[in-house]
Short mmCIF file of C-alpha atoms and ligand atoms in Angstrom, two decimals:
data_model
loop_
_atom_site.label_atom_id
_atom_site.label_comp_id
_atom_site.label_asym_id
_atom_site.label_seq_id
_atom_site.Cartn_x
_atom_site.Cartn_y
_atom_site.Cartn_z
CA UNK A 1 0.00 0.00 0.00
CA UNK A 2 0.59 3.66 -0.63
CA UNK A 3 0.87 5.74 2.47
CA UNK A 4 -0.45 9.86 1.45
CA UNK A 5 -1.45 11.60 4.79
CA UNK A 6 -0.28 11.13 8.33
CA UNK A 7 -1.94 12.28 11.55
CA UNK A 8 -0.44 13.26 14.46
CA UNK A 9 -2.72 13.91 17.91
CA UNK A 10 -0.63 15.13 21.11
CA UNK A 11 -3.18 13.47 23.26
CA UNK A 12 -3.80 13.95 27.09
CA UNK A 13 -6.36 11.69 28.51
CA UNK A 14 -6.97 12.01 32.31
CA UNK A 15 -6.83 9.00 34.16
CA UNK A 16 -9.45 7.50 36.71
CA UNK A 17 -6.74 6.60 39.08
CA UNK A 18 -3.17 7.46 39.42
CA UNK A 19 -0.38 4.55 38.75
CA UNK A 20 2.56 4.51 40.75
CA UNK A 21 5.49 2.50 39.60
CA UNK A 22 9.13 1.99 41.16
CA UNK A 23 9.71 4.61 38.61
CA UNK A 24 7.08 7.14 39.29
CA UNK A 25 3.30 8.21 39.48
CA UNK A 26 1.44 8.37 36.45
CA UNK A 27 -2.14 10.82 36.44
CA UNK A 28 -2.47 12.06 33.20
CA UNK A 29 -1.88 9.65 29.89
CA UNK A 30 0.33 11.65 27.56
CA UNK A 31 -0.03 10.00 23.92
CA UNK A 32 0.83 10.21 20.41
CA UNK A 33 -2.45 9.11 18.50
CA UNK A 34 -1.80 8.35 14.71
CA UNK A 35 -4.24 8.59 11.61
CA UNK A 36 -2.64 7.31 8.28
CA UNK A 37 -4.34 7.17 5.27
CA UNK A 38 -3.34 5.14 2.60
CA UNK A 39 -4.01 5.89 -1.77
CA UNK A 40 -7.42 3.83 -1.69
CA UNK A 41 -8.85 6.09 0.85
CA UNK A 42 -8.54 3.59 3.81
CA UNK A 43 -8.11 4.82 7.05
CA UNK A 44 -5.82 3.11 9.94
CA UNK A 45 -4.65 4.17 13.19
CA UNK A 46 -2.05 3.01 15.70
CA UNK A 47 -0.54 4.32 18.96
CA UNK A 48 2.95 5.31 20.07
CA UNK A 49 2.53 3.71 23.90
CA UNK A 50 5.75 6.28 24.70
CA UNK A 51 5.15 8.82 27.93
CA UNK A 52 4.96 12.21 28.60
CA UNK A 53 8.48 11.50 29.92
CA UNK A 54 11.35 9.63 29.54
CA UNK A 55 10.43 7.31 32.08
CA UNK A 56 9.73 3.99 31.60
CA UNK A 57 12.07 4.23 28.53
CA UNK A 58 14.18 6.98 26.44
CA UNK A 59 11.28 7.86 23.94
CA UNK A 60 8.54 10.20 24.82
CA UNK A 61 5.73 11.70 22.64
CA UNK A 62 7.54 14.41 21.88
CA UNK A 63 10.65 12.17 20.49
CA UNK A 64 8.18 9.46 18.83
CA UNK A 65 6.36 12.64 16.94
CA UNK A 66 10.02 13.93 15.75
CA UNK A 67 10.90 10.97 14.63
CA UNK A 68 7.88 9.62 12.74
CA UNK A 69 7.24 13.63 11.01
CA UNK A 70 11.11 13.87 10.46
CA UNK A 71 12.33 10.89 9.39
CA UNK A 72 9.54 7.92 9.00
CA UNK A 73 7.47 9.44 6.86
CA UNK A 74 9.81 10.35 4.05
CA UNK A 75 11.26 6.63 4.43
CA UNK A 76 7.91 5.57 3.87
CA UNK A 77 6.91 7.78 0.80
CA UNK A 78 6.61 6.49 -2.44
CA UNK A 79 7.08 2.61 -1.06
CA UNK A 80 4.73 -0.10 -1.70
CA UNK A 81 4.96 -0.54 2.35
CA UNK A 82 3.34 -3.58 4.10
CA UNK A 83 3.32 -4.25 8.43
CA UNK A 84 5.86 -7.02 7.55
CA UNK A 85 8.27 -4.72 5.32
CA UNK A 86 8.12 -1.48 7.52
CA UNK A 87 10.85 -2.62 9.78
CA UNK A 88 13.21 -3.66 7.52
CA UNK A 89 12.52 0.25 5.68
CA UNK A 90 13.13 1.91 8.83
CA UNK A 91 15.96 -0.05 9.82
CA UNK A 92 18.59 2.63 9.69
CA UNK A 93 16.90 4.26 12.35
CA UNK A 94 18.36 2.88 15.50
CA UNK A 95 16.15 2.58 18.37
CA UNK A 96 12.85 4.46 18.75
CA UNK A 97 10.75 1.38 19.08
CA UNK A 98 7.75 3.10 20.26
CA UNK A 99 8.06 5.79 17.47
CA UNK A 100 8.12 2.23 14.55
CA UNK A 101 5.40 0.64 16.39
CA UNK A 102 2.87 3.73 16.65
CA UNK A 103 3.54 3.68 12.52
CA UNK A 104 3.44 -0.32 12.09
CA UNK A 105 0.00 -0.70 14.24
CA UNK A 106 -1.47 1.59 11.70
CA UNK A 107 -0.13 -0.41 8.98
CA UNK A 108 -1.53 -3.60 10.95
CA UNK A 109 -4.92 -1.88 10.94
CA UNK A 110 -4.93 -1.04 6.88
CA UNK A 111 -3.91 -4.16 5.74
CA UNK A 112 -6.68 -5.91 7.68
CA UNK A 113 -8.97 -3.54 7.14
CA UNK A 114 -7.91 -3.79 3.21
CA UNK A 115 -8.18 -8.06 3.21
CA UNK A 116 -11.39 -7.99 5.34
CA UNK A 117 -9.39 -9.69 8.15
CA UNK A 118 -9.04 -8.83 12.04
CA UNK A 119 -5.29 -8.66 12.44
CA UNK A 120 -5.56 -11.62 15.01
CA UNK A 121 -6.10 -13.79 12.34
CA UNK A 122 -3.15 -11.77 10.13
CA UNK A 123 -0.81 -12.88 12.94
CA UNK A 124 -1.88 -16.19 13.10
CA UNK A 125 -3.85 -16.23 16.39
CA UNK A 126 -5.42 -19.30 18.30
CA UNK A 127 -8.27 -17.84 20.76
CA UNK A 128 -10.67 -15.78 20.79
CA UNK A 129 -10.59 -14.20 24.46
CA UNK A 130 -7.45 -13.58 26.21
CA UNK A 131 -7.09 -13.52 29.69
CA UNK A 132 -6.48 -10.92 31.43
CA UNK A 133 -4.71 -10.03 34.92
CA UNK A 134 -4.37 -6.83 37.39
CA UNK A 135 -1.39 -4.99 37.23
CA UNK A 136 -1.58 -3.09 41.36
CA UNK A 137 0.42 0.14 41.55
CA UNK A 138 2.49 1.21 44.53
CA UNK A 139 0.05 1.84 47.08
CA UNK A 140 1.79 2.13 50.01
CA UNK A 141 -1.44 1.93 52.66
CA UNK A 142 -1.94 -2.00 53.67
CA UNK A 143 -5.63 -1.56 53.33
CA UNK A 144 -6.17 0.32 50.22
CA UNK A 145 -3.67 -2.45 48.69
CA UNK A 146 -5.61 -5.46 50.04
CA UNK A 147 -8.88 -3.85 49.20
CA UNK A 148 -7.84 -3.83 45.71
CA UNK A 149 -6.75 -6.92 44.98
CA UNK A 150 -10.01 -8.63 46.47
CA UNK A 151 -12.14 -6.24 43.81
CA UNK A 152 -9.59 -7.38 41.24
CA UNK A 153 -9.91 -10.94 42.44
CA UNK A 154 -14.09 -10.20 42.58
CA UNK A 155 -14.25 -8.74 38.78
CA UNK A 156 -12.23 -12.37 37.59
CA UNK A 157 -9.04 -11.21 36.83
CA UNK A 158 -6.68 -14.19 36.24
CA UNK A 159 -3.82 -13.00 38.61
CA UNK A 160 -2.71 -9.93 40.57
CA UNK A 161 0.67 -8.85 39.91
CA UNK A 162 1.73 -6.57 42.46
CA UNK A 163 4.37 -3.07 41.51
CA UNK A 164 7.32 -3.43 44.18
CA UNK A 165 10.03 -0.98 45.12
CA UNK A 166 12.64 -1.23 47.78
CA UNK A 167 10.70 -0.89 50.99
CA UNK A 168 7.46 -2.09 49.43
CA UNK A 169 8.22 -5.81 48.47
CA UNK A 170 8.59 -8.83 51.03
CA UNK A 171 5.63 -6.98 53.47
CA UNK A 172 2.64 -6.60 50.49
CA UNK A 173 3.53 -10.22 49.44
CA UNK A 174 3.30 -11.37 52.65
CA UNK A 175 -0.07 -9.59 52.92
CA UNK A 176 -1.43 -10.49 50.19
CA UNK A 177 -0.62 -14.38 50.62
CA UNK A 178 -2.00 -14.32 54.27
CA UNK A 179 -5.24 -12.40 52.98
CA UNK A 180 -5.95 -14.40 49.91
CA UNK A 181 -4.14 -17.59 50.17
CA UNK A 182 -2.64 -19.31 46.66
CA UNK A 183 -3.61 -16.88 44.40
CA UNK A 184 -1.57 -16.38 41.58
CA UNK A 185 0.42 -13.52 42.08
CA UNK A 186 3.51 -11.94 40.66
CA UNK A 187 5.62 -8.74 41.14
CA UNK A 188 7.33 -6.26 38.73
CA UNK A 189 10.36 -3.93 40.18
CA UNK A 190 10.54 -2.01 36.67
CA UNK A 191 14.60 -2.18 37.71
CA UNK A 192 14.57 -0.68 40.99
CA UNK A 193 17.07 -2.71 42.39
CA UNK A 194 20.49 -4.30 42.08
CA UNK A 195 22.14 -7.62 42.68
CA UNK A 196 23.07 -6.32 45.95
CA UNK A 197 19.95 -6.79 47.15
CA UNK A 198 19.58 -10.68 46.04
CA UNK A 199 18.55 -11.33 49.83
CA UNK A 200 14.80 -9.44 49.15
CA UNK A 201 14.53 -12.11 46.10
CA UNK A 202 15.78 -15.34 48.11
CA UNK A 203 12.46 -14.01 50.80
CA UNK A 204 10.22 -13.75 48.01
CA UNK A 205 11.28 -17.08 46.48
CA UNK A 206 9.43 -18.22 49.77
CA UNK A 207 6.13 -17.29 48.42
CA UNK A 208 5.32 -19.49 45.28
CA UNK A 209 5.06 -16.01 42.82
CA UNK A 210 4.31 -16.95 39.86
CA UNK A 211 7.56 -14.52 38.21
CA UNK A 212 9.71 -11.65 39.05
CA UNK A 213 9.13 -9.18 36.37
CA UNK A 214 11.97 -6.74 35.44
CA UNK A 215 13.75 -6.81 38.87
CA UNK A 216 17.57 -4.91 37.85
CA UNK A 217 18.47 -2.55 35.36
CA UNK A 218 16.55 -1.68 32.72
CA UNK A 219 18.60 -2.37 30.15
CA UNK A 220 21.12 -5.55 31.80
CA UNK A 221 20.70 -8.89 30.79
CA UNK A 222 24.41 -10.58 32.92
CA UNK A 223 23.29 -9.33 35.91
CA UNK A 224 19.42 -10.88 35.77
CA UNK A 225 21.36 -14.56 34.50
CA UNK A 226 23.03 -14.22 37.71
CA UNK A 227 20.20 -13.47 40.22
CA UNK A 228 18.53 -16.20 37.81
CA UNK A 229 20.86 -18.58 38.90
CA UNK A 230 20.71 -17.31 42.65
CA UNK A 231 16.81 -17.93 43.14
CA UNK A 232 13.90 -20.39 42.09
CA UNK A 233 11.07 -17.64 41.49
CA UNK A 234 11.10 -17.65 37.66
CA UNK A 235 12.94 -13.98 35.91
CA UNK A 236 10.62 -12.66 33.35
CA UNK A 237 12.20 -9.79 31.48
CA UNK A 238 10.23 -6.63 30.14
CA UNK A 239 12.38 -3.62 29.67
CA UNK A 240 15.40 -5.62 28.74
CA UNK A 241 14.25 -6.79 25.88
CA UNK A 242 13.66 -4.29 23.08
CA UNK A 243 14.16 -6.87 20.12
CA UNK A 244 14.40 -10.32 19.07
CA UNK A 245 18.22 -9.70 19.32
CA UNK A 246 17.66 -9.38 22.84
CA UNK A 247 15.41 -12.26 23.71
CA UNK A 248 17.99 -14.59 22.17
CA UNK A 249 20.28 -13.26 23.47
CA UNK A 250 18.43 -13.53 27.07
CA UNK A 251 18.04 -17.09 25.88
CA UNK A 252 21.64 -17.83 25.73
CA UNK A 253 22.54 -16.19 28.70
CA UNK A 254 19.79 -17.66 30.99
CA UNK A 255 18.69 -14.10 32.03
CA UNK A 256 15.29 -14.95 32.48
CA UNK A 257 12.41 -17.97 32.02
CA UNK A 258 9.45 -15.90 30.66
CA UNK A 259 9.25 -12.87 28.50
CA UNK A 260 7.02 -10.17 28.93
CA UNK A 261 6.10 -8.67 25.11
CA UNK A 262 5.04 -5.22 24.84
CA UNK A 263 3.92 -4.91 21.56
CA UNK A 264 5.15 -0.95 21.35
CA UNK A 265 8.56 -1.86 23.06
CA UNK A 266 9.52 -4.05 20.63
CA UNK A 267 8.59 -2.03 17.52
CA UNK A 268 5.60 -3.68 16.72
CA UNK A 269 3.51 -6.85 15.78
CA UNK A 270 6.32 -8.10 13.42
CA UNK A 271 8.71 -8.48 16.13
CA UNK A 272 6.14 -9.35 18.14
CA UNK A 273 5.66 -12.00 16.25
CA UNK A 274 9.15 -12.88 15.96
CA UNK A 275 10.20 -13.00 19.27
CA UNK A 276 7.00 -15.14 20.22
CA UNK A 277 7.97 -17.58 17.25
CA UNK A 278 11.39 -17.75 19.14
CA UNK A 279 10.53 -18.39 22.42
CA UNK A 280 8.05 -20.92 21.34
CA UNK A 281 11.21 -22.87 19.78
CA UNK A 282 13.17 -22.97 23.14
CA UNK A 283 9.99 -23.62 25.22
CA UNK A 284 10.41 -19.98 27.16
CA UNK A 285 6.34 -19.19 27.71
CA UNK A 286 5.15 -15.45 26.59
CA UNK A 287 2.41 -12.84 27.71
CA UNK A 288 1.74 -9.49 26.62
CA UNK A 289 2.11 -6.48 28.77
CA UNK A 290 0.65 -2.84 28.89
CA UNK A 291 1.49 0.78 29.23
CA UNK A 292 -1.77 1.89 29.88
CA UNK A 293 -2.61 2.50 26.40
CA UNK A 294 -6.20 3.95 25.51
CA UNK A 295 -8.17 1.71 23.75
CA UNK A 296 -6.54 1.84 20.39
CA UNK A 297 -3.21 0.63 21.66
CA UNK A 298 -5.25 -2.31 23.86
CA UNK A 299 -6.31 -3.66 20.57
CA UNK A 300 -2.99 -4.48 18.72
CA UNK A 301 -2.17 -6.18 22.29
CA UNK A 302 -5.27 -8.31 22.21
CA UNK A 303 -4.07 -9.37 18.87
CA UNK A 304 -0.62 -10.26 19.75
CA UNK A 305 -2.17 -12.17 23.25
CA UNK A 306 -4.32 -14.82 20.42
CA UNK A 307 -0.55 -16.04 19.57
CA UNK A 308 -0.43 -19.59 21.06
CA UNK A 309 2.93 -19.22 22.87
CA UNK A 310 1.26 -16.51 25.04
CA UNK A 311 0.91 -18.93 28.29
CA UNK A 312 -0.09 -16.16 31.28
CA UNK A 313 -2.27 -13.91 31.82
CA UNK A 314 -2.07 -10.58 30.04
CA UNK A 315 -1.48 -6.90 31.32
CA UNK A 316 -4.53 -5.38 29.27
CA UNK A 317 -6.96 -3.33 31.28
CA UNK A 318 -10.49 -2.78 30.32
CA UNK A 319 -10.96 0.68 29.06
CA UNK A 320 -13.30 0.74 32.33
CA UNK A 321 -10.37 0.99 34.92
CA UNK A 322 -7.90 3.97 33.79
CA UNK A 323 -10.82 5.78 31.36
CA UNK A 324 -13.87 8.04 31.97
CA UNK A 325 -13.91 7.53 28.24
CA UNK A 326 -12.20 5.66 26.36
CA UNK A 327 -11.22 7.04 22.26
CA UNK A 328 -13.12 3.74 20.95
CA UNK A 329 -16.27 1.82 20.58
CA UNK A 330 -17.43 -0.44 22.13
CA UNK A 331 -15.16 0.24 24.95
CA UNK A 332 -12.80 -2.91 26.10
CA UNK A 333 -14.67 -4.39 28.85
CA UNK A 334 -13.41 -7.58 30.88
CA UNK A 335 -16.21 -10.54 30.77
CA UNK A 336 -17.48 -12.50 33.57
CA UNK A 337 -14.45 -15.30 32.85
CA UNK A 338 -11.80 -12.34 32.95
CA UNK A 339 -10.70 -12.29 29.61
CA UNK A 340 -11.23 -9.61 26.58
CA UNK A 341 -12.63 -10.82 23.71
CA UNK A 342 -10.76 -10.68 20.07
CA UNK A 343 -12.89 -8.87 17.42
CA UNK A 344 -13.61 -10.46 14.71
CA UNK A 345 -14.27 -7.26 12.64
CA UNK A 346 -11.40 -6.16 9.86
CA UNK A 347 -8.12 -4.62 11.66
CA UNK A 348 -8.29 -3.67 14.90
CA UNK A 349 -12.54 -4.29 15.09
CA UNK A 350 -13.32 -1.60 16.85
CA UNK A 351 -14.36 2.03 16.08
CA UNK A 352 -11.95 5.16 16.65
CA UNK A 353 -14.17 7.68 17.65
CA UNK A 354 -12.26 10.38 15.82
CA UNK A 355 -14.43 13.00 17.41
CA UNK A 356 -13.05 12.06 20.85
CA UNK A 357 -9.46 11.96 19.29
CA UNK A 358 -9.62 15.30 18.72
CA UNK A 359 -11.18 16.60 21.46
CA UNK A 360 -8.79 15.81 23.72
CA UNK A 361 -5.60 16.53 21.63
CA UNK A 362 -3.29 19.54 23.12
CA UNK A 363 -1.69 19.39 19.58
CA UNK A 364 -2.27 18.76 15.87
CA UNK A 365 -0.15 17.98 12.62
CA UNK A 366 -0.87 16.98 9.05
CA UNK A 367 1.89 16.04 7.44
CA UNK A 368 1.11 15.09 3.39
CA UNK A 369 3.40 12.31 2.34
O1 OSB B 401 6.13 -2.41 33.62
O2 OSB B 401 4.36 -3.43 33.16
C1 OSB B 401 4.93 -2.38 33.37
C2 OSB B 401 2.43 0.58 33.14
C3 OSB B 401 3.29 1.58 32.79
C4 OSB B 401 4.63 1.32 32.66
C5 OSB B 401 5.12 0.04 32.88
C6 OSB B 401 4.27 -1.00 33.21
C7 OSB B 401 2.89 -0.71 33.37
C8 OSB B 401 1.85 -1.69 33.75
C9 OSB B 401 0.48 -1.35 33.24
O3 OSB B 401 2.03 -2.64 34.47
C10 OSB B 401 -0.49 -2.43 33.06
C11 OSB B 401 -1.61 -1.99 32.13
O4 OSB B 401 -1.38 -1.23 31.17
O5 OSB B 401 -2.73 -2.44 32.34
MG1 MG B 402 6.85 -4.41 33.63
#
């Protein structure tokens, strides 16, 4: 297909509750909505799942929006351009994941939209509802925490997985295991500590969790093989792994036993795909994680979590628990078994409610490709 007009929407979407991670408190979603029309007059969209800040990673909206006006587009223009070739175009970019993924999703979109096909079925999906756990912020207050969880637990999410910080890790665990007895539970650290502190992992290797998500630097893969080797509790990698590069070479160096797949940290469905089709081969199980996207990110998630490799539950909230309003109908909403259901509509099968889009975009650009 023939890409001729891009969108881009600086949008701000107020959140229903805060999220606080080891890495700070989220309030307000900053995001880089995307419109891209292509010569037939179809229309996709996609979502660059980058923060108002450089955070959670380098890229923010403001980088993903330089890079996609100053240097994506005009790779893309005059290219017959397809989700599958788009990396391999914007290859001599290095990095900016997020930035390639916000573009690829769109691309995902048009070409199912274009075949009549939801892009679950373009990736070669196996289900058609994904299940879906609770990913608990920093709280801090016992109560508030162990009130949580139980409504989580009450609306059928498949497991709690609980954000941890030094201070906040052993004790909530603890808690929770007293409270609620065998549930299946798992923590993320989003790198807040060190190998130093492999003494807080050897006490939480006392309490059955299902993983430790992300638990040292952001960006190490030796250290995590050695705190693999140092504790039972399974290592599952998120911010580590940025490509299929890296999930090999986690592989090789026994960094960690699960992956966690965020479709817009690893560029996008392709590599998705790729790294899923990897870990398959070596038996390493698979789920995909969130960023609290709006609900035109959460669909190119739900796609990826059909993939039959994906073996846990999945970080992908209902549009119901971070949005007044979500930018999409019908809104994601979590059934009574816990799980989303995959579309079966063409591309991402739901509506973009481009009225909404706009309405709550700080910031506008057309560029004409
Ligand atoms: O590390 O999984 C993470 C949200 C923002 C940044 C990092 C993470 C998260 C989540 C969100 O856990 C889960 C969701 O989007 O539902
Ligand atoms: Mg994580």
């Amino acid at each position: 297909m023939r890409i001729r007009k891009v969108t881009l929407h600086y949008v701000k979407l107020p959140m229903k509750q805060s999220f606080t991670t080891s890495f700070g408190t989220e309030s307000v979603r900053h995001t880089l909505i995307l419109k891209v029309e292509e010569s037939g007059g179809e229309v996709g969209w996609g979502e660059v799942v980058a923060d108002g800040g450089p955070w959670y990673s380098y890229e923010t909206v403001h980088t993903a929006w330089h890079v996609i006006r100053d240097y994506i587009v005009r790779m893309i223009a005059g290219k017959d351009v397809t989700p599958e070739n788009f990396p391999r175009i914007v290859s001599r970019i290095r990095g900016h994941n997020m930035a390639k993924a916000g573009v690829e999703f769109a691309l995902w979109d048009l070409k199912g939209k274009i075949e009549g096909k939801p892009i679950k079925d373009l990736l070669g999906g196996v289900r058609d509802e994904v299940p879906i756990g609770l990913s608990v912020g920093v709280i801090g207050d016992v109560k508030r925490l162990l009130d949580e969880v139980e409504a989580g637990l009450n609306a059928g999410y498949h497991r709690i997985k609980l954000k941890i910080k030094p201070g906040w890790d052993v004790n909530p665990v603890k808690l929770i295991r007293e409270e609620f007895g065998d549930i299946p539970l798992q923590v993320d650290a989003n790198a807040a500590y060190t190998l130093s502190d492999v003494g807080v992992f050897r006490e939480l290797d006392n309490y059955g969790l299902l993983m430790i998500e992300q638990p040292l630097h952001y960006d190490d893969l030796v250290e995590h093989a050695e705190l693999q080797k140092a504790i039972k509790t399974p290592i599952c990698l998120d911010e580590s792994i940025k490509s299929l590069r890296d999930a090999k070479a986690a592989h090789k160096l026994g960094s960690c036993r699960v992956i966690n797949i965020k479709p817009g940290r690893v560029g996008g469905l392709t590599e998705t795909k790729a790294i899923h089709d990897f870990a398959e081969s070596v038996g390493m199980p698979v789920w995909i994680g969130g960023m609290i996207e709006t609900g035109i990110g959460r669909s190119f998630a739900v796609a990826a979590a059909t993939l039959p490799n994906v073996k846990y539950p999945n970080d992908i909230s209902p549009s119901t628990r971070f949005w007044e309003e979500d930018l999409i109908e019908p809104p994601w909403l979590l059934t009574s078994n816990g799980t989303l259901r995959a579309p079966n509509k063409p591309g991402i099968g739901v509506e973009v409610i481009e009225e909404r889009v706009l309405r709550k975009s700080v910031k506008i650009e057309v560029v004409t490709v």
